Coordinates of C-alpha atoms in Angstrom, one line a residue:
Chain A
M951 CA -16.6 17.3 68.9
S952 CA -19.4 19.9 70.4
S953 CA -16.7 21.2 72.8
V954 CA -14.8 22.2 70.3
A955 CA -17.3 24.1 69.1
V956 CA -18.0 25.7 71.6
K957 CA -14.1 26.7 72.4
N958 CA -14.1 28.1 68.9
V959 CA -17.2 30.5 69.6
K960 CA -15.4 31.8 73.2
S961 CA -12.6 32.5 71.9
S962 CA -13.5 34.4 68.3
G963 CA -15.8 36.2 70.7
L964 CA -12.8 37.2 73.1
K965 CA -10.5 37.8 70.6
K966 CA -12.8 40.6 68.7
Q967 CA -13.8 42.2 71.4
K968 CA -9.6 43.0 72.7
G969 CA -9.2 42.9 68.7
V970 CA -10.3 46.4 67.9
L971 CA -6.5 47.7 69.6
E972 CA -4.8 44.8 68.7
H973 CA -6.2 45.2 64.8
I974 CA -5.6 48.7 64.7
M975 CA -2.2 48.3 66.6
L976 CA -0.5 45.6 63.3
N977 CA -2.3 47.0 60.8
K978 CA -1.3 51.4 61.9
S979 CA -0.9 52.0 58.1
L980 CA -4.3 51.1 56.9
Y981 CA -6.4 52.9 59.2
I982 CA -3.6 56.1 58.6
L983 CA -5.1 55.7 55.2
L984 CA -8.4 56.1 56.0
V985 CA -8.1 59.2 58.0
P986 CA -7.7 62.0 55.3
G987 CA -11.3 61.0 53.6
L988 CA -13.0 60.3 57.1
I989 CA -11.5 64.0 57.8
Y990 CA -12.9 65.2 53.6
Y991 CA -16.3 63.8 54.5
L992 CA -16.4 65.2 58.2
I993 CA -15.8 68.7 57.5
F994 CA -17.4 68.9 53.8
Y995 CA -20.4 67.1 54.2
Y996 CA -21.2 66.1 58.3
F997 CA -20.5 70.6 59.2
P998 CA -23.0 71.5 56.7
M999 CA -24.8 68.7 57.5
Y1000 CA -24.2 70.5 61.4
G1001 CA -24.9 73.7 59.6
V1002 CA -28.4 73.2 58.5
T1003 CA -29.1 74.5 62.4
M1004 CA -28.9 77.7 60.9
A1005 CA -32.8 77.1 60.2
F1006 CA -33.7 77.6 63.6
K1007 CA -31.7 80.5 64.4
D1008 CA -31.2 84.3 63.9
F1009 CA -28.5 83.7 62.7
D1010 CA -25.9 87.4 63.0
M1011 CA -22.7 87.2 62.0
F1012 CA -20.9 88.9 63.9
S1013 CA -21.8 86.0 66.8
G1014 CA -21.8 83.7 64.7
L1015 CA -23.4 80.1 64.2
F1016 CA -23.0 79.0 67.8
S1017 CA -24.5 82.5 69.5
S1018 CA -27.0 83.6 67.5
E1019 CA -31.0 82.6 69.1
W1020 CA -33.1 80.0 68.6
V1021 CA -36.2 80.9 66.7
G1022 CA -37.9 77.5 66.7
L1023 CA -40.1 77.6 62.8
L1024 CA -40.0 80.7 62.2
H1025 CA -38.3 80.9 58.8
F1026 CA -40.2 77.7 58.2
K1027 CA -43.2 79.4 59.1
N1028 CA -42.6 82.6 56.4
L1029 CA -41.7 80.1 54.3
F1030 CA -44.9 78.1 54.0
T1031 CA -46.8 81.6 53.6
S1032 CA -44.2 83.2 50.9
E1033 CA -46.0 82.5 47.2
T1034 CA -42.6 82.6 45.9
F1035 CA -41.6 79.1 48.0
F1036 CA -44.6 77.5 46.3
K1037 CA -42.9 79.3 42.6
V1038 CA -40.3 77.2 43.1
F1039 CA -41.8 74.2 44.3
R1040 CA -43.3 73.5 41.4
N1041 CA -41.1 75.1 39.2
S1042 CA -38.5 73.1 40.2
I1043 CA -41.0 69.1 40.0
L1044 CA -42.7 70.9 37.3
I1045 CA -39.2 70.9 34.8
S1046 CA -37.7 68.1 36.3
I1047 CA -41.5 65.5 35.2
Y1048 CA -40.3 67.3 32.1
K1049 CA -37.2 66.3 31.5
L1050 CA -38.0 62.3 33.0
F1051 CA -41.1 62.4 31.2
F1052 CA -39.8 63.8 27.3
N1053 CA -35.9 62.9 28.2
F1054 CA -35.6 59.8 29.3
P1055 CA -37.0 58.0 26.8
V1056 CA -35.1 59.3 23.8
P1057 CA -32.1 57.1 25.1
I1058 CA -33.6 54.1 25.1
V1059 CA -35.2 54.4 21.4
L1060 CA -31.8 55.9 20.3
A1061 CA -29.6 52.4 22.0
I1062 CA -32.2 50.4 20.6
L1063 CA -31.6 52.0 16.6
L1064 CA -28.0 52.3 17.2
N1065 CA -28.1 48.7 18.0
E1066 CA -29.5 47.3 14.5
V1067 CA -27.1 49.2 12.9
K1068 CA -25.1 46.5 10.8
N1069 CA -22.0 49.2 9.8
I1070 CA -19.9 49.5 12.4
Y1071 CA -18.2 52.6 11.4
F1072 CA -21.8 54.6 10.6
K1073 CA -22.5 53.2 14.3
K1074 CA -18.8 53.8 15.8
S1075 CA -19.4 57.8 14.4
I1076 CA -22.9 58.8 15.5
Q1077 CA -21.9 57.0 19.4
T1078 CA -19.6 59.4 19.5
I1079 CA -21.5 62.5 17.7
V1080 CA -24.1 62.3 19.8
Y1081 CA -22.2 62.3 23.5
L1082 CA -20.1 64.6 21.8
P1083 CA -21.8 67.7 23.8
Y1084 CA -22.0 65.7 27.6
F1085 CA -18.0 66.9 27.9
L1086 CA -19.4 70.7 27.2
S1087 CA -20.1 72.3 30.5
W1088 CA -23.5 74.3 30.5
V1089 CA -21.4 77.5 30.6
V1090 CA -20.2 76.6 26.3
I1091 CA -24.0 74.9 26.0
A1092 CA -26.1 78.2 27.7
G1093 CA -23.3 80.4 24.8
I1094 CA -24.6 78.4 22.1
V1095 CA -28.3 78.8 22.7
I1096 CA -27.8 81.6 23.3
N1097 CA -26.5 81.7 20.0
L1098 CA -28.6 79.5 18.4
L1099 CA -31.8 81.6 19.5
S1100 CA -30.8 85.0 19.7
P1101 CA -33.4 86.9 17.9
S1102 CA -31.6 88.8 15.6
T1103 CA -28.9 86.2 14.4
G1104 CA -30.1 82.9 15.6
V1105 CA -30.5 80.0 12.4
V1106 CA -34.3 79.1 14.6
N1107 CA -34.7 83.4 13.7
T1108 CA -33.4 83.1 10.5
L1109 CA -35.9 80.5 10.0
L1110 CA -39.2 82.6 11.6
K1111 CA -38.3 85.3 9.3
S1112 CA -37.6 83.5 6.0
M1113 CA -41.3 81.8 6.1
G1114 CA -42.9 84.9 7.6
H1115 CA -42.8 85.4 11.2
E1116 CA -42.2 88.4 14.1
P1117 CA -38.6 86.9 15.4
I1118 CA -39.3 85.6 18.7
N1119 CA -37.1 86.5 22.0
F1120 CA -37.1 83.4 23.4
L1121 CA -35.2 83.1 26.1
A1122 CA -37.1 86.1 27.7
N1123 CA -40.9 84.5 26.8
K1124 CA -41.9 82.5 29.5
S1125 CA -44.1 80.1 27.6
Y1126 CA -40.7 78.8 25.7
F1127 CA -38.0 79.0 29.4
R1128 CA -39.2 75.5 30.0
S1129 CA -38.8 74.0 26.8
I1130 CA -36.0 75.7 26.3
I1131 CA -34.4 74.1 30.0
V1132 CA -35.8 70.4 28.7
L1133 CA -34.8 70.6 24.8
S1134 CA -31.1 71.5 25.8
D1135 CA -31.1 69.0 29.0
L1136 CA -32.1 66.4 26.3
W1137 CA -29.5 67.4 23.4
R1138 CA -26.5 67.5 26.6
T1139 CA -27.8 64.4 27.9
M1140 CA -29.0 62.0 25.0
G1141 CA -26.2 60.6 23.8
W1142 CA -23.9 59.7 27.1
N1143 CA -27.0 57.7 28.3
T1144 CA -28.0 56.1 25.2
V1145 CA -24.0 55.0 25.9
I1146 CA -24.6 53.3 29.4
Y1147 CA -27.7 51.5 27.6
L1148 CA -25.7 50.7 24.6
A1149 CA -23.1 49.1 26.8
A1150 CA -25.9 47.1 28.8
L1151 CA -26.4 45.3 25.5
T1152 CA -22.6 44.4 24.5
G1153 CA -23.5 41.7 26.5
V1154 CA -26.2 40.6 24.8
D1155 CA -24.8 37.1 23.1
P1156 CA -25.6 37.4 19.5
E1157 CA -26.0 34.3 18.1
L1158 CA -29.6 34.7 20.6
Y1159 CA -30.1 37.1 17.0
E1160 CA -29.1 34.8 15.2
S1161 CA -30.9 31.9 16.8
A1162 CA -33.8 34.4 16.6
R1163 CA -33.8 34.6 12.9
I1164 CA -33.7 31.8 11.8
D1165 CA -36.9 30.7 14.3
G1166 CA -37.8 33.6 11.8
A1167 CA -38.7 36.4 14.2
G1168 CA -38.3 39.9 12.2
R1169 CA -36.8 43.0 13.6
F1170 CA -39.9 44.2 15.6
H1171 CA -39.7 41.3 17.8
Q1172 CA -35.6 40.7 18.2
I1173 CA -36.5 44.3 19.5
T1174 CA -39.6 43.6 22.1
R1175 CA -37.9 39.7 22.8
I1176 CA -34.1 39.9 23.1
T1177 CA -33.2 44.0 23.3
L1178 CA -35.4 45.6 25.5
P1179 CA -36.0 42.8 28.3
C1180 CA -31.4 43.0 28.0
I1181 CA -31.4 46.7 29.1
R1182 CA -34.2 46.4 31.1
S1183 CA -32.6 46.6 34.4
T1184 CA -30.4 49.5 33.6
I1185 CA -33.5 50.9 32.4
I1186 CA -35.4 50.7 36.0
V1187 CA -32.0 51.8 37.4
L1188 CA -32.2 55.1 35.8
L1189 CA -35.8 55.9 36.3
L1190 CA -35.1 55.0 40.4
L1191 CA -32.0 57.2 40.0
K1192 CA -34.1 60.2 38.2
V1193 CA -37.5 59.9 39.9
G1194 CA -35.0 60.1 43.4
N1195 CA -33.3 63.3 42.2
I1196 CA -36.9 64.5 41.2
M1197 CA -35.8 67.6 43.3
N1198 CA -32.5 68.7 42.0
N1199 CA -32.4 70.5 38.6
G1200 CA -29.0 71.5 38.5
F1201 CA -28.4 75.0 39.5
E1202 CA -26.2 75.8 36.3
Q1203 CA -27.9 75.0 33.5
I1204 CA -30.9 76.5 35.0
F1205 CA -28.7 79.7 36.4
M1206 CA -26.9 80.1 32.7
L1207 CA -30.0 80.4 30.5
Y1208 CA -32.3 82.5 33.4
N1209 CA -33.6 86.1 33.7
P1210 CA -35.6 88.2 35.4
M1211 CA -38.4 88.1 32.9
V1212 CA -38.9 84.6 33.3
Y1213 CA -38.3 83.4 37.0
E1214 CA -42.1 82.2 37.7
V1215 CA -41.9 79.5 35.4
G1216 CA -38.3 79.3 35.6
D1217 CA -36.5 79.6 39.4
V1218 CA -36.0 76.5 41.3
F1219 CA -34.1 75.6 44.6
E1220 CA -30.5 75.7 43.6
T1221 CA -31.2 78.9 42.1
Y1222 CA -33.6 80.4 44.6
V1223 CA -31.5 79.5 47.5
Y1224 CA -29.1 80.7 45.9
R1225 CA -29.9 83.8 45.1
L1226 CA -31.7 84.3 48.7
G1227 CA -28.7 83.3 50.5
L1228 CA -26.1 84.7 49.1
V1229 CA -27.4 87.7 47.1
E1230 CA -29.5 89.5 49.7
A1231 CA -27.3 87.7 52.5
R1232 CA -30.8 86.7 54.3
Y1233 CA -28.7 82.7 55.3
D1234 CA -30.7 81.3 58.1
F1235 CA -33.7 82.0 55.7
S1236 CA -32.3 80.5 52.4
T1237 CA -30.4 77.4 54.8
A1238 CA -34.9 76.7 55.8
V1239 CA -35.3 76.8 51.7
G1240 CA -31.7 74.3 51.7
L1241 CA -33.1 72.2 54.0
F1242 CA -37.2 72.0 53.0
K1243 CA -35.5 70.7 49.5
S1244 CA -33.1 68.4 51.5
V1245 CA -35.4 66.3 53.2
I1246 CA -37.8 65.4 50.5
A1247 CA -34.8 64.5 48.2
F1248 CA -33.6 62.6 51.2
I1249 CA -36.8 61.3 51.0
M1250 CA -37.3 60.5 47.5
L1251 CA -34.2 58.7 47.5
V1252 CA -34.7 55.9 49.7
G1253 CA -38.0 55.1 48.5
A1254 CA -36.7 55.1 45.1
N1255 CA -33.9 52.8 46.8
T1256 CA -36.5 50.4 48.4
L1257 CA -37.7 50.4 45.1
A1258 CA -35.0 49.3 43.2
R1259 CA -34.9 46.8 45.6
K1260 CA -38.2 45.0 45.7
F1261 CA -37.9 45.1 41.6
G1262 CA -35.4 42.3 42.5
E1263 CA -32.7 45.1 42.0
R1264 CA -29.4 46.4 43.8
G1265 CA -30.3 49.3 44.9
I1266 CA -28.7 52.6 43.3
F1267 CA -26.3 52.4 46.3
Chain B
M638 CA -43.1 36.3 0.6
K639 CA -39.4 36.4 1.2
I640 CA -39.0 39.2 -1.2
R641 CA -41.7 41.3 1.1
K642 CA -39.4 41.1 4.2
N643 CA -36.6 41.8 2.2
S644 CA -38.2 44.8 1.4
Y645 CA -39.6 45.9 4.7
E646 CA -35.9 45.3 6.3
K647 CA -34.6 47.7 3.8
A648 CA -36.9 49.9 4.8
F649 CA -36.5 49.8 8.2
D650 CA -32.3 50.6 7.6
I651 CA -32.7 53.6 5.8
V652 CA -35.1 55.0 7.9
N653 CA -33.4 54.2 10.3
Y654 CA -30.2 55.5 8.7
T655 CA -32.3 59.1 8.3
I656 CA -32.6 59.1 11.8
L657 CA -29.7 58.9 13.1
S658 CA -27.9 60.7 10.8
I659 CA -30.9 64.2 11.9
L660 CA -29.4 63.2 15.4
G661 CA -25.9 63.1 14.7
I662 CA -26.6 67.1 12.8
I663 CA -28.1 68.2 15.8
C664 CA -25.7 67.9 17.9
L665 CA -22.6 68.1 16.2
Y666 CA -23.8 71.9 13.9
P667 CA -24.4 73.8 16.9
I668 CA -20.3 73.0 18.0
I669 CA -19.5 73.1 13.9
N670 CA -21.5 76.0 13.2
V671 CA -19.5 78.0 16.5
F672 CA -16.1 76.5 15.2
A673 CA -16.6 78.1 11.9
I674 CA -17.1 81.4 13.0
S675 CA -13.9 81.9 15.6
F676 CA -12.3 81.5 12.3
S677 CA -14.1 84.0 10.3
S678 CA -13.5 88.1 10.1
Y679 CA -16.7 89.8 11.8
P680 CA -18.2 91.0 8.8
A681 CA -18.8 87.8 7.6
Y682 CA -20.7 86.4 10.3
V683 CA -22.6 89.4 10.5
R684 CA -23.4 87.9 6.2
H685 CA -23.4 84.5 6.8
P686 CA -24.5 83.7 10.2
L687 CA -25.7 80.3 9.9
M688 CA -22.0 79.0 8.2
I689 CA -20.7 75.3 8.7
F690 CA -17.3 76.8 6.6
P691 CA -15.3 79.6 7.8
R692 CA -15.4 82.2 5.6
E693 CA -13.3 85.2 4.6
I694 CA -10.5 83.4 7.3
E695 CA -8.7 85.3 9.7
L696 CA -7.3 84.9 13.3
T697 CA -7.8 88.5 14.8
S698 CA -10.8 87.3 17.3
Y699 CA -8.2 84.2 18.9
E700 CA -5.5 87.7 18.4
R701 CA -8.1 89.2 21.0
I702 CA -8.8 86.7 23.8
F703 CA -5.5 85.7 23.6
T704 CA -3.3 88.9 24.1
N705 CA -6.7 89.3 27.0
P706 CA -4.1 88.9 30.3
L707 CA -8.0 87.8 32.3
L708 CA -7.7 84.9 29.5
I709 CA -4.3 84.3 30.0
S710 CA -4.3 83.9 34.1
S711 CA -8.4 82.3 33.7
Y712 CA -6.3 79.2 32.0
K713 CA -3.5 79.9 34.3
N714 CA -5.5 78.7 36.8
T715 CA -8.6 77.0 35.7
V716 CA -5.1 74.3 34.4
F717 CA -3.9 74.5 38.0
V718 CA -7.4 73.3 39.4
T719 CA -7.8 70.3 36.8
I720 CA -3.8 69.1 37.3
V721 CA -3.7 69.8 41.3
G722 CA -7.5 68.9 41.5
T723 CA -7.2 66.4 39.9
L724 CA -3.9 64.5 41.4
N725 CA -5.5 65.3 45.0
S726 CA -8.6 63.6 44.7
L727 CA -7.2 60.5 42.3
L728 CA -4.7 59.7 46.2
L729 CA -7.3 60.6 48.0
T730 CA -9.8 58.0 46.6
V731 CA -7.4 54.8 46.7
M732 CA -6.4 55.7 50.1
T733 CA -10.1 56.0 51.4
A734 CA -10.9 52.7 49.0
Y735 CA -8.2 50.7 49.4
P736 CA -8.7 49.8 52.9
L737 CA -12.6 49.5 52.6
A738 CA -12.5 46.7 49.8
K739 CA -12.3 43.7 51.1
S740 CA -13.0 44.6 54.8
K741 CA -9.6 45.0 55.4
V742 CA -10.3 47.5 58.4
R743 CA -12.7 46.8 61.4
G744 CA -15.9 49.1 61.2
S745 CA -15.5 49.3 57.3
R746 CA -20.1 48.9 57.1
G747 CA -19.8 51.8 59.4
I748 CA -17.5 53.6 57.5
M749 CA -19.2 53.0 54.0
L750 CA -22.8 54.3 55.5
Y751 CA -20.9 56.6 56.9
I752 CA -19.4 58.1 53.1
I753 CA -22.9 56.7 51.4
F754 CA -24.8 58.9 53.7
T755 CA -24.1 62.0 51.6
M756 CA -25.1 61.1 48.8
F757 CA -28.2 60.6 50.2
F758 CA -28.9 64.2 52.0
N759 CA -26.3 67.1 52.0
G760 CA -26.1 70.4 53.9
G761 CA -26.7 72.5 51.2
I762 CA -25.4 75.2 49.8
I763 CA -25.4 77.9 52.3
P764 CA -24.1 75.8 55.0
T765 CA -21.0 74.6 52.9
Y766 CA -20.6 78.0 52.3
M767 CA -19.9 78.9 55.7
V768 CA -17.8 76.4 56.2
V769 CA -15.8 77.4 53.0
K770 CA -15.8 80.7 54.8
T771 CA -15.3 79.3 57.9
L772 CA -11.6 77.6 56.7
N773 CA -10.9 80.7 54.8
L774 CA -10.9 79.5 51.4
L775 CA -12.9 82.2 50.1
D776 CA -11.0 83.9 46.7
T777 CA -8.3 80.9 46.9
L778 CA -7.8 77.5 44.3
W779 CA -8.1 75.4 47.1
A780 CA -12.3 76.3 47.6
L781 CA -12.1 75.2 43.8
I782 CA -10.4 71.4 44.8
L783 CA -11.3 70.6 48.5
P784 CA -14.8 71.1 48.9
T785 CA -15.1 68.4 46.2
A786 CA -11.4 66.7 46.7
M787 CA -13.7 63.9 46.3
S788 CA -16.8 62.3 44.2
T789 CA -18.4 59.4 45.9
Y790 CA -19.7 57.8 43.3
N791 CA -16.3 57.5 41.9
F792 CA -15.0 55.9 45.5
I793 CA -17.4 53.1 44.9
I794 CA -16.3 51.9 41.6
V795 CA -12.7 52.0 42.9
R796 CA -13.8 50.2 45.9
N797 CA -15.8 47.7 44.1
F798 CA -12.9 47.5 41.2
L799 CA -10.4 47.1 44.2
E800 CA -12.3 44.0 45.5
T801 CA -12.5 42.5 42.3
I802 CA -8.1 42.0 42.6
P803 CA -7.6 38.0 44.2
D804 CA -6.7 37.8 47.3
S805 CA -3.9 35.7 46.8
I806 CA -2.6 38.2 44.2
E807 CA -2.0 40.6 48.1
E808 CA -1.5 37.5 50.4
S809 CA 2.4 36.5 48.8
A810 CA 2.8 40.1 48.7
K811 CA 2.1 39.5 52.9
I812 CA 3.9 36.4 52.6
D813 CA 7.4 38.2 51.0
G814 CA 6.7 40.5 54.7
A815 CA 5.5 43.7 52.2
G816 CA 3.9 46.4 54.2
H817 CA 0.5 48.1 53.5
I818 CA 1.3 51.2 51.9
R819 CA 4.0 49.5 49.8
I820 CA 1.2 47.0 48.9
L821 CA -0.8 49.5 47.8
F822 CA 1.6 51.5 46.1
E823 CA 3.5 48.6 44.4
L824 CA 1.0 46.0 43.7
V825 CA -2.6 47.5 43.5
I826 CA -2.5 50.7 41.6
P827 CA -0.9 49.3 39.1
L828 CA -3.0 46.3 38.5
S829 CA -6.1 49.3 38.7
K830 CA -4.7 51.7 35.8
P831 CA -7.7 51.1 33.6
V832 CA -10.5 52.2 37.0
L833 CA -7.7 55.2 38.2
A834 CA -7.2 56.2 34.6
T835 CA -11.5 56.5 34.0
I836 CA -11.5 58.2 37.3
A837 CA -9.4 60.3 36.6
L838 CA -11.3 61.7 33.1
F839 CA -13.8 62.0 35.2
Y840 CA -11.9 64.5 38.0
A841 CA -10.3 66.5 35.4
V842 CA -13.5 66.9 33.0
A843 CA -15.3 68.2 36.0
N844 CA -12.1 70.0 36.9
W845 CA -12.5 72.0 33.6
N846 CA -16.3 72.6 33.8
R847 CA -16.0 73.3 37.0
F848 CA -18.8 77.2 37.2
F849 CA -21.1 76.5 40.2
E850 CA -18.2 76.5 42.8
S851 CA -16.0 79.0 41.1
Y852 CA -19.2 81.4 41.1
M853 CA -19.4 80.9 44.7
Y854 CA -15.9 81.2 46.3
I855 CA -13.7 83.2 43.7
T856 CA -14.8 87.0 43.3
Q857 CA -11.5 88.8 42.8
R858 CA -10.8 88.5 38.8
S859 CA -7.6 87.7 39.6
K860 CA -8.3 84.4 40.4
W861 CA -10.8 83.3 38.0
T862 CA -11.1 80.6 36.3
L863 CA -11.9 79.7 32.4
T864 CA -16.0 79.0 33.4
L865 CA -16.1 82.2 35.0
L866 CA -14.5 84.6 32.1
L867 CA -16.5 83.1 29.6
R868 CA -19.8 83.5 31.7
E869 CA -18.5 87.0 31.6
I870 CA -18.6 87.0 27.9
V871 CA -20.6 85.0 26.4
S872 CA -24.0 84.5 28.0
D873 CA -24.5 88.5 27.8
N874 CA -28.2 89.0 28.3
A875 CA -28.1 93.0 26.4
D876 CA -29.0 90.5 23.4
I877 CA -31.9 89.3 25.3
M878 CA -33.2 92.4 26.7
N879 CA -32.5 93.9 23.6
V880 CA -34.7 92.6 20.7
T881 CA -34.7 95.9 18.7
D882 CA -30.8 97.0 18.2
P883 CA -29.2 93.2 18.9
T884 CA -26.2 94.6 17.3
A885 CA -25.6 96.5 20.4
A886 CA -24.9 93.3 22.2
D887 CA -22.1 92.9 19.7
T888 CA -20.1 96.0 19.7
V889 CA -19.2 94.7 23.4
F890 CA -18.1 91.3 23.1
P891 CA -18.7 90.3 18.8
K892 CA -19.4 87.1 18.0
T893 CA -16.8 85.8 16.6
M894 CA -14.6 86.8 19.3
Q895 CA -17.0 85.4 21.8
C896 CA -17.2 81.8 19.5
A897 CA -13.4 82.2 20.1
T898 CA -12.9 82.1 23.5
I899 CA -15.8 79.0 23.7
V900 CA -13.3 77.2 20.9
A901 CA -10.2 78.1 23.2
T902 CA -11.7 76.9 26.4
T903 CA -13.7 73.5 25.4
L904 CA -10.3 72.9 22.9
P905 CA -8.2 71.4 25.5
I906 CA -11.5 68.8 26.5
L907 CA -12.3 67.8 22.3
F908 CA -8.6 67.5 22.2
S909 CA -8.9 64.7 24.7
Y910 CA -11.6 63.2 23.5
P911 CA -10.2 60.4 21.8
F912 CA -9.0 59.6 25.0
L913 CA -12.0 60.3 27.4
Q914 CA -14.4 58.3 24.7
R915 CA -12.3 54.7 25.4
Y916 CA -12.1 55.7 29.4
F917 CA -15.8 56.8 29.5
I918 CA -17.3 54.0 28.2
K919 CA -15.1 51.6 30.1
G920 CA -16.0 53.4 33.3
I921 CA -19.5 52.6 32.3
M922 CA -18.8 49.3 32.1
L923 CA -16.6 49.4 35.5
G924 CA -19.7 50.9 36.8
A925 CA -22.4 48.0 35.7
V926 CA -20.2 45.5 36.7
K927 CA -21.2 47.2 40.5
G928 CA -25.2 46.7 39.3

């Protein structure tokens, strides 16, 4: 009996070694299906990863990446002595933290409130309305924001004027810019995230609430004892995803709304790299800035993912 | 005791409905306002900029934008990118996900790592731009289709869905002598319609709203997409720069026309909203299943 087992192990080991080629020959079509996808990732993700070597070279458009001269850490030395770099670093992190702090809890509260609504039509309509903005592109939202905040005709300034205040040019004012970014982000994403929590809540057995009510639990108790525990893991995963992405502010929102008057408080990595690289054509230096960002982002993401697993979640990916 | 509890419940409901209604208005008002302005005459807009219903209804703004050749070519380009890009993305995603679901090929784990690693680390804006430039894709619509052809997130959703298809279905087809390609196209894809519809909409909305790639890779106006046109018209910084004479900006592109452009470019998305709604929620559920 044991010898049979040994024989089986041996033969399966052998089979595996010579089996790869055989498996490919027998299932050619399966491997052919994979090829375009693998090439796609190679060209558009792994070639650029090789391209980051530009950050250590004195890049010359005419001689190309291969034959450009190595300069070691020169660009990074310049980077860490640049004042703008630290401002950009600070802005990127601050804006993300503000978004996390102010915008993260809103959808949770909103989902709980919607979950308490008994009128199904009211619930559905509010749900539909609040996540409509998610489908608008940032160009459109920027148009709406500029409209709303316009010093001459915007709603906000019309209200200010009617109360006897001077109109404020919000988008050109350093003390308002980050708030505008945080609020417009809230406007766009709160409904979407609410729907994610509501989707997690659809799995809850209504009988749980029923029996809690019979036991005399009030609304507040039902929320803290049933609703919140049910969306706990969704909250953790979304929170860690946010923390992992703290270096990414997204190019479009900032780019659409900022202007030179608020660079000081609003310039983030994406916009800075774009201006340095594609406007000023300092390819090597801007690649170094981008690489710095990617490395920090990588550490944050891996850290967040490890934490998620520690919390007993399956991790983000 | 009972009465007190009921009045507490009532108060809670009133506060709750009020808060939710206010949030609903905050989300909807700016969109309705833009809509109303786009159908109004310019003088009416100047008098009532905060309107909810159109005043002195007229279609001149729409007539003017729809006779603008740049808008028409941008519309065509956007439709092309959305249709071709979405079909291409769908095909590529399914083709890649199918062999990797249930580890049908050798080395599946390694290949998954190869794909998922790109979610954690990327080369950044400039090296990607260089690749697109080297491939001679600059100033072609393919630059808006190929570099973003596959979303790793959508790939994971599809692969997870394919894992849930019972083995027995594929087995019995195999016994009937069907090859992998036939099983994929005649059996697996029809079974995956809900998940494919979901990611098709994810891709389509992303393609329609795409700005960053268009802005980086396209310079010729004839190759412009709607988002580029919209940016030129809408974020006219003149209004921000000029507080004393705000109407100066309006003379170039009156607000009524800006709003008409916003409506015209967003309408397809708003029209498909009922479908989007149904499938996006399904998509979230599918995404949640994996967790």
